[in-house]
CSV table of C-alpha atoms in Angstrom, one decimal:
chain,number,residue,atom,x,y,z
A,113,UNK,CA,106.4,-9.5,17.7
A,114,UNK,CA,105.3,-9.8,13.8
A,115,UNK,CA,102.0,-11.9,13.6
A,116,UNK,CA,102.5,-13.6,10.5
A,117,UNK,CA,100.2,-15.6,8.1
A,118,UNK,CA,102.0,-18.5,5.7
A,119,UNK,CA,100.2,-19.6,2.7
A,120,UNK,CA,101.3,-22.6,0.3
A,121,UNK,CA,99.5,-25.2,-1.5
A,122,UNK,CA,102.5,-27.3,-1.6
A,123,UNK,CA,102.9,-28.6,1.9
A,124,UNK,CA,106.5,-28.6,1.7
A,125,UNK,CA,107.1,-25.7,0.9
A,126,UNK,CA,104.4,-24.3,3.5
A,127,UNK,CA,107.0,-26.4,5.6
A,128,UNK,CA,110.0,-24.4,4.9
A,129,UNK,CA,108.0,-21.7,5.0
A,130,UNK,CA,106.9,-22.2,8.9
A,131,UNK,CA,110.4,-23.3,9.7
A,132,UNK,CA,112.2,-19.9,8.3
A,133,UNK,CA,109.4,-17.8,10.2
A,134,UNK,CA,109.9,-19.9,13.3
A,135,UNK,CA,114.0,-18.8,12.8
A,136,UNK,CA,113.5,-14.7,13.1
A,137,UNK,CA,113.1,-13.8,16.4
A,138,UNK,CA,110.6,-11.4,15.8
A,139,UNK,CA,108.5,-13.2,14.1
A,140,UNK,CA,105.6,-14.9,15.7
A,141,UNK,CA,103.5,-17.7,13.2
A,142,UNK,CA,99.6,-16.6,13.9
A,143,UNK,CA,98.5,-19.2,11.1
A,144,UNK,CA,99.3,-22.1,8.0
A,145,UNK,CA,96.9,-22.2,5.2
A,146,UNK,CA,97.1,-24.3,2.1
A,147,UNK,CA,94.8,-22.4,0.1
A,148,UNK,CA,93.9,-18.7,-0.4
A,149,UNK,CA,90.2,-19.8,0.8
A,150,UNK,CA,91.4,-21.0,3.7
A,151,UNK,CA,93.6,-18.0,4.7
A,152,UNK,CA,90.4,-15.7,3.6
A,153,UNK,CA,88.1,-17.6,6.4
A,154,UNK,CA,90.9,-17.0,8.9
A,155,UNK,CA,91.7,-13.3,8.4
A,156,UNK,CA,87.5,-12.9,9.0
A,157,UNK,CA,88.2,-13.3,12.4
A,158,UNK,CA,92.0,-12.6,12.9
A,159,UNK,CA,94.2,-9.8,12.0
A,160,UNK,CA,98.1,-10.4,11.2
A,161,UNK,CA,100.9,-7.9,10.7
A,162,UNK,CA,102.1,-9.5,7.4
A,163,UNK,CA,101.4,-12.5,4.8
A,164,UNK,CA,104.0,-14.6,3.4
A,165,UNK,CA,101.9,-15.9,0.1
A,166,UNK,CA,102.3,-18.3,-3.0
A,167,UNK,CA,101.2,-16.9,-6.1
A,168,UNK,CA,100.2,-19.6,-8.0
A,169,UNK,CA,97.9,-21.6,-6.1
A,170,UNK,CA,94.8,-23.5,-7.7
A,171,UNK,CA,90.7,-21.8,-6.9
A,172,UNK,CA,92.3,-18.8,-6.1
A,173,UNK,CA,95.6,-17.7,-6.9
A,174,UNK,CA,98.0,-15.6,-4.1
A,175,UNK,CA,97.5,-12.0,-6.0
A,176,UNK,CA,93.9,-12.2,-6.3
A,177,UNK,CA,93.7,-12.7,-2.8
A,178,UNK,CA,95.8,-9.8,-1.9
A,179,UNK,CA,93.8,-7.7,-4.0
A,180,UNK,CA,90.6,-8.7,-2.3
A,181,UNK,CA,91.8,-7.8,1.0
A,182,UNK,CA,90.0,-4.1,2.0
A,183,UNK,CA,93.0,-3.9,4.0
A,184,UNK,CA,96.1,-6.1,3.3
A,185,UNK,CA,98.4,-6.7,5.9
A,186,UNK,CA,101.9,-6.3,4.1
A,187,UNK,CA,102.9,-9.0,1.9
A,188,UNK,CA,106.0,-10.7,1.0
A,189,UNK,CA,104.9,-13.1,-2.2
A,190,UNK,CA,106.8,-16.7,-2.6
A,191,UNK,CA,107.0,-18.3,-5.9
A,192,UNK,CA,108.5,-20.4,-8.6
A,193,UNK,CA,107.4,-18.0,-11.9
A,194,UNK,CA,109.7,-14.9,-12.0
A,195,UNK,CA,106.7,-13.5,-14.2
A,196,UNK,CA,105.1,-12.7,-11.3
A,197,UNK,CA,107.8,-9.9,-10.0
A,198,UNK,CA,106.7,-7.0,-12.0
A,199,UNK,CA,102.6,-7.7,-10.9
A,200,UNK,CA,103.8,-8.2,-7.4
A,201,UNK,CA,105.2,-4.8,-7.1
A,202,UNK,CA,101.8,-3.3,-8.4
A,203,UNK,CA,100.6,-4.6,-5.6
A,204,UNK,CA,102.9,-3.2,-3.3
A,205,UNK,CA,104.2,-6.0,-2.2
A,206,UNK,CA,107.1,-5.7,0.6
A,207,UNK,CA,109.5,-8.3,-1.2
A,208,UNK,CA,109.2,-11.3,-3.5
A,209,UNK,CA,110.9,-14.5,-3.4
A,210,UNK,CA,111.9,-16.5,-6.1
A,211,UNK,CA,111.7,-20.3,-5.0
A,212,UNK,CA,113.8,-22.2,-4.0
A,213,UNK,CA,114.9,-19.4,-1.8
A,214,UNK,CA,117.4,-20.0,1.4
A,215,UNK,CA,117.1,-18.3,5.0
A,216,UNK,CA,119.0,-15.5,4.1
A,217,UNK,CA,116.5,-14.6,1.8
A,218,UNK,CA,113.7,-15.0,3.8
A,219,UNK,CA,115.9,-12.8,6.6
A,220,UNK,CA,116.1,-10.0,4.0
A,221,UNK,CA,112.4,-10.1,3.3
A,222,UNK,CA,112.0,-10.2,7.2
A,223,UNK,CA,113.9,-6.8,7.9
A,224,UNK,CA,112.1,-5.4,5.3
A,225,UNK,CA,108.8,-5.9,6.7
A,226,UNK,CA,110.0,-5.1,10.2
A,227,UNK,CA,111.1,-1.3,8.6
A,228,UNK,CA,108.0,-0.9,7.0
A,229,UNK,CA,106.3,-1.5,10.0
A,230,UNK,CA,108.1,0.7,11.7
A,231,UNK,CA,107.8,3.8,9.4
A,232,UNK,CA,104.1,3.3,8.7
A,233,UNK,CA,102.7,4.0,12.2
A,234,UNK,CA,104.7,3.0,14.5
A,235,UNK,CA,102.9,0.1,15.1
A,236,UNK,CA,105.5,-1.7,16.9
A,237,UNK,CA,108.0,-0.3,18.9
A,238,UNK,CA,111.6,-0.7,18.2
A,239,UNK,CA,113.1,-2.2,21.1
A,240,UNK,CA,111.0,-5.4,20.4
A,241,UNK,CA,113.0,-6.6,17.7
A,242,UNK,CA,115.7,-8.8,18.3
A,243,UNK,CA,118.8,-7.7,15.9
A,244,UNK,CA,120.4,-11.0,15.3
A,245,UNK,CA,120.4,-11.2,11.9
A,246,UNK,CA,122.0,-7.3,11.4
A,247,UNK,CA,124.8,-7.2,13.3
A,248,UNK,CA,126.2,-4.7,11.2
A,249,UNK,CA,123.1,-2.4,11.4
A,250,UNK,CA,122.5,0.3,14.2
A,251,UNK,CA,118.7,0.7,15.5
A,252,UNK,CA,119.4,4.8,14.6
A,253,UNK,CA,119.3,3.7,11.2
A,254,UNK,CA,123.0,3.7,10.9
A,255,UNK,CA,125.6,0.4,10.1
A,256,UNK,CA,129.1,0.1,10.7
A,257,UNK,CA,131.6,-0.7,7.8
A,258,UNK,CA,135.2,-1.9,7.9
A,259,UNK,CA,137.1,0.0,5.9
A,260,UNK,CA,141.3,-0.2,5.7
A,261,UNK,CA,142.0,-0.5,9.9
A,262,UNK,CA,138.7,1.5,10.7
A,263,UNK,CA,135.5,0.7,11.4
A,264,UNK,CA,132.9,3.7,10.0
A,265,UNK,CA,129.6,4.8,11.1
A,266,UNK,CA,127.5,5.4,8.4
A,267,UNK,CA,124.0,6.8,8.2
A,268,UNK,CA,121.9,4.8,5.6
A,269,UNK,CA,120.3,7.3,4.0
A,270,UNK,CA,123.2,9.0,3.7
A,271,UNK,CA,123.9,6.2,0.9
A,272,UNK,CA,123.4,7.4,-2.5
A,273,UNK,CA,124.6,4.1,-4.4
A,274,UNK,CA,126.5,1.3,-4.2
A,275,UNK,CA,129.3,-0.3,-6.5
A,276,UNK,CA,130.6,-3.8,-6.7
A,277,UNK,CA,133.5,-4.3,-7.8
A,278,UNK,CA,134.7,-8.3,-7.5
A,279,UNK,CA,134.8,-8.7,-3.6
A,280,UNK,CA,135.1,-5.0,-2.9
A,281,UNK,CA,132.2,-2.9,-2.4
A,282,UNK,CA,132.4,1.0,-3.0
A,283,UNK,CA,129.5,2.8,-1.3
A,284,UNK,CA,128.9,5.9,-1.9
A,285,UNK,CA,127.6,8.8,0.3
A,286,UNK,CA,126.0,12.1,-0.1
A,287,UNK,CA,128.5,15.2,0.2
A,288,UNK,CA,132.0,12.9,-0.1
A,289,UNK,CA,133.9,12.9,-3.2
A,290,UNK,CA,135.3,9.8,-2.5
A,291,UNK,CA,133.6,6.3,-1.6
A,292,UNK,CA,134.2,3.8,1.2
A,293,UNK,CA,135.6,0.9,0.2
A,294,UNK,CA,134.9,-2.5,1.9
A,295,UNK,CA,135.2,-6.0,1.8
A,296,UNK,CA,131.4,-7.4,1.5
A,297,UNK,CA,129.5,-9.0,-1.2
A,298,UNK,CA,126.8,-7.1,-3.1
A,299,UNK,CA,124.3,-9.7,-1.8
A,300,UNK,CA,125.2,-9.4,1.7
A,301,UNK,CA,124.9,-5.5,2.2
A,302,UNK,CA,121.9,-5.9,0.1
A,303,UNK,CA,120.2,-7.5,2.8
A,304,UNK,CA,120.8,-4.8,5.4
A,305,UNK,CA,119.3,-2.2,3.6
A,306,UNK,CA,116.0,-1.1,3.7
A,307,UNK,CA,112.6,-0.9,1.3
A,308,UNK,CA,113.8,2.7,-0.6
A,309,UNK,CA,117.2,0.9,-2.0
A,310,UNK,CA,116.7,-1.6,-5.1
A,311,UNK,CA,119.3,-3.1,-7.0
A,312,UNK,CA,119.5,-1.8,-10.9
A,313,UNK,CA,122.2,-3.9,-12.2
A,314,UNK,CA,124.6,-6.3,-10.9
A,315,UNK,CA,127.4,-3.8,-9.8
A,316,UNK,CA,124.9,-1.4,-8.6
A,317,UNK,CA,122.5,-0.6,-5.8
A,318,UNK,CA,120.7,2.9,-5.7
A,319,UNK,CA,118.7,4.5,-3.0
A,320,UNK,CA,115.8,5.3,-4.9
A,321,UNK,CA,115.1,9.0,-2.9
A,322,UNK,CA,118.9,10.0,-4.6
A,323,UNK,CA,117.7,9.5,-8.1
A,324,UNK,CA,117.5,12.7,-10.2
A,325,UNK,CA,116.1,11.5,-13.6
A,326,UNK,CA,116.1,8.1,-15.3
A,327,UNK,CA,117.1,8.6,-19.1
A,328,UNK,CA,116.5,5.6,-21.5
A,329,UNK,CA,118.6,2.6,-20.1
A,330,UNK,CA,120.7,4.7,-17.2
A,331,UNK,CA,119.6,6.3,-13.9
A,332,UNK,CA,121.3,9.7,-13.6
A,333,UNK,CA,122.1,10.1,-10.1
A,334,UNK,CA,124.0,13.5,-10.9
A,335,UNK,CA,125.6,15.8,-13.3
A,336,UNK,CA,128.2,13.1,-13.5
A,337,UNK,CA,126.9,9.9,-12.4
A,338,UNK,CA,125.3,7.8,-15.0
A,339,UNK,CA,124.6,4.2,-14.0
A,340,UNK,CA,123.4,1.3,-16.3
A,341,UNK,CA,119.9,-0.3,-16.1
A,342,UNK,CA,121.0,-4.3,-16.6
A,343,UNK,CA,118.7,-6.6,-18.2
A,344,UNK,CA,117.3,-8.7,-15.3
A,345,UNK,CA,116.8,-5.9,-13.1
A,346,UNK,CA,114.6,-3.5,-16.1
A,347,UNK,CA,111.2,-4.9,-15.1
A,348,UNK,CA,111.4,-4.4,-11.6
A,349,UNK,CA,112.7,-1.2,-11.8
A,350,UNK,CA,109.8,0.1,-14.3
A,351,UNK,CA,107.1,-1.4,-12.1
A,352,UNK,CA,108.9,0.9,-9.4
A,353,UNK,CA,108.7,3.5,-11.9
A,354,UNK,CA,105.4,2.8,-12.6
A,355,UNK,CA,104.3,3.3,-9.1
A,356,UNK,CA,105.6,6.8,-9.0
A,357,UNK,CA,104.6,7.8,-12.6
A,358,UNK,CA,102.0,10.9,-13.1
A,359,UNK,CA,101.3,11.9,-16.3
A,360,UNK,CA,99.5,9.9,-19.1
């Protein structure tokens, strides 16, 4: 199980929060607080796996507790100021969700932290997960995709992008000329993949180990695969960037 630690000054909202933790199998609510003080006090003489923060919360806010943390579990920030992404991913920051945010969501954010967990360490072992919510997902880091009268095993990181395409869903994998084609939404595939793939643009997921060089407002992928930066997604993806960056 993933010991978990919820923090909202809003008490609804800490509400929701508690009841979509209380909905993943694997994870198990250590704590509530309603202030970053409060979560502070507990951590002194607790340790969780991950935090589930507000941002904007009054003494202090979600991101200067994180950053006061000698060793910050891993975080998934919650909040209603879409400002807030690119700081939140200097941070390191598993996820971020934008309120109001539904279960599936949450889920996403969820997974995430569960495959962090599992590549940094090993600190808990895979067959204590419950799979519920990725029944498309194999625990060898593989998925299944329907494709014409097949069904396909894939291996994720095998995926070097994604296309949408209206309801249709080309994904496209390293060493095949032509892409599987599926009938899934954008949103719903983007959910069952891991940390190192991040959305770009609204047609296009990219695993982030495939790109080759990122040129003004495209991410070049290969000699012939240029794909387009799109306005909502530039920040995040620079803070990404930013991460990565050497150089002055």
């Amino acid at each position: 199980m993933i010991r978990c630690l919820a923090i909202d000054d809003e008490p609804l909202a800490l509400q929701q929060l508690v009841a979509y933790i209380n909905k993943v199998p694997f994870l198990e609510l250590a704590a509530q607080c309603q202030s970053a003080l409060e979560a502070r006090e507990f951590l002194q003489n607790d340790t969780v796996d991950a935090i589930f923060c507000d941002i904007n919360m009054p003494d202090l806010n979600g991101m200067d507790f994180v950053k006061s943390l000698v060793a910050p579990p891993l975080v998934v920030f919650t909040t209603a100021y879409s400002e807030y992404a690119v700081e939140g991913f200097r941070v390191n920051a598993v996820d971020y969700l934008l309120k109001p945010f539904g279960l599936q969501d949450f889920q996403r954010a969820a997974n995430r932290i569960k495959e962090r967990l599992m590549v940094e360490g090993g600190r808990l072992m895979e067959n204590t997960f419950e799979t519920e919510f990725s029944p498309s997902i194999n625990s060898d880091d593989t998925l299944f995709l329907k494709t014409d009268y097949r069904i396909v095993k894939v291996s994720i990181s095998d995926i070097r992008y994604v296309e949408g395409m209206s309801e249709y869903l080309k994904v496209w994998l390293e060493g095949q000329p032509k892409p599987i084609i599926t009938l899934l939404s954008m949103k719903k595939i983007e959910e069952r993949l891991p940390a190192n793939f991040m959305r770009i643009h609204r047609s296009y997921i990219i695993n982030l180990d495939k790109i080759q060089e990122v040129n003004k407002n495209r991410v070049i992928m290969d000699a012939e695969t240029y794909l387009p930066i799109g306005d909502l997604y530039k920040e995040a993806f620079q803070a990404y960037l930013d991460t990565k960056y050497l150089g002055k």
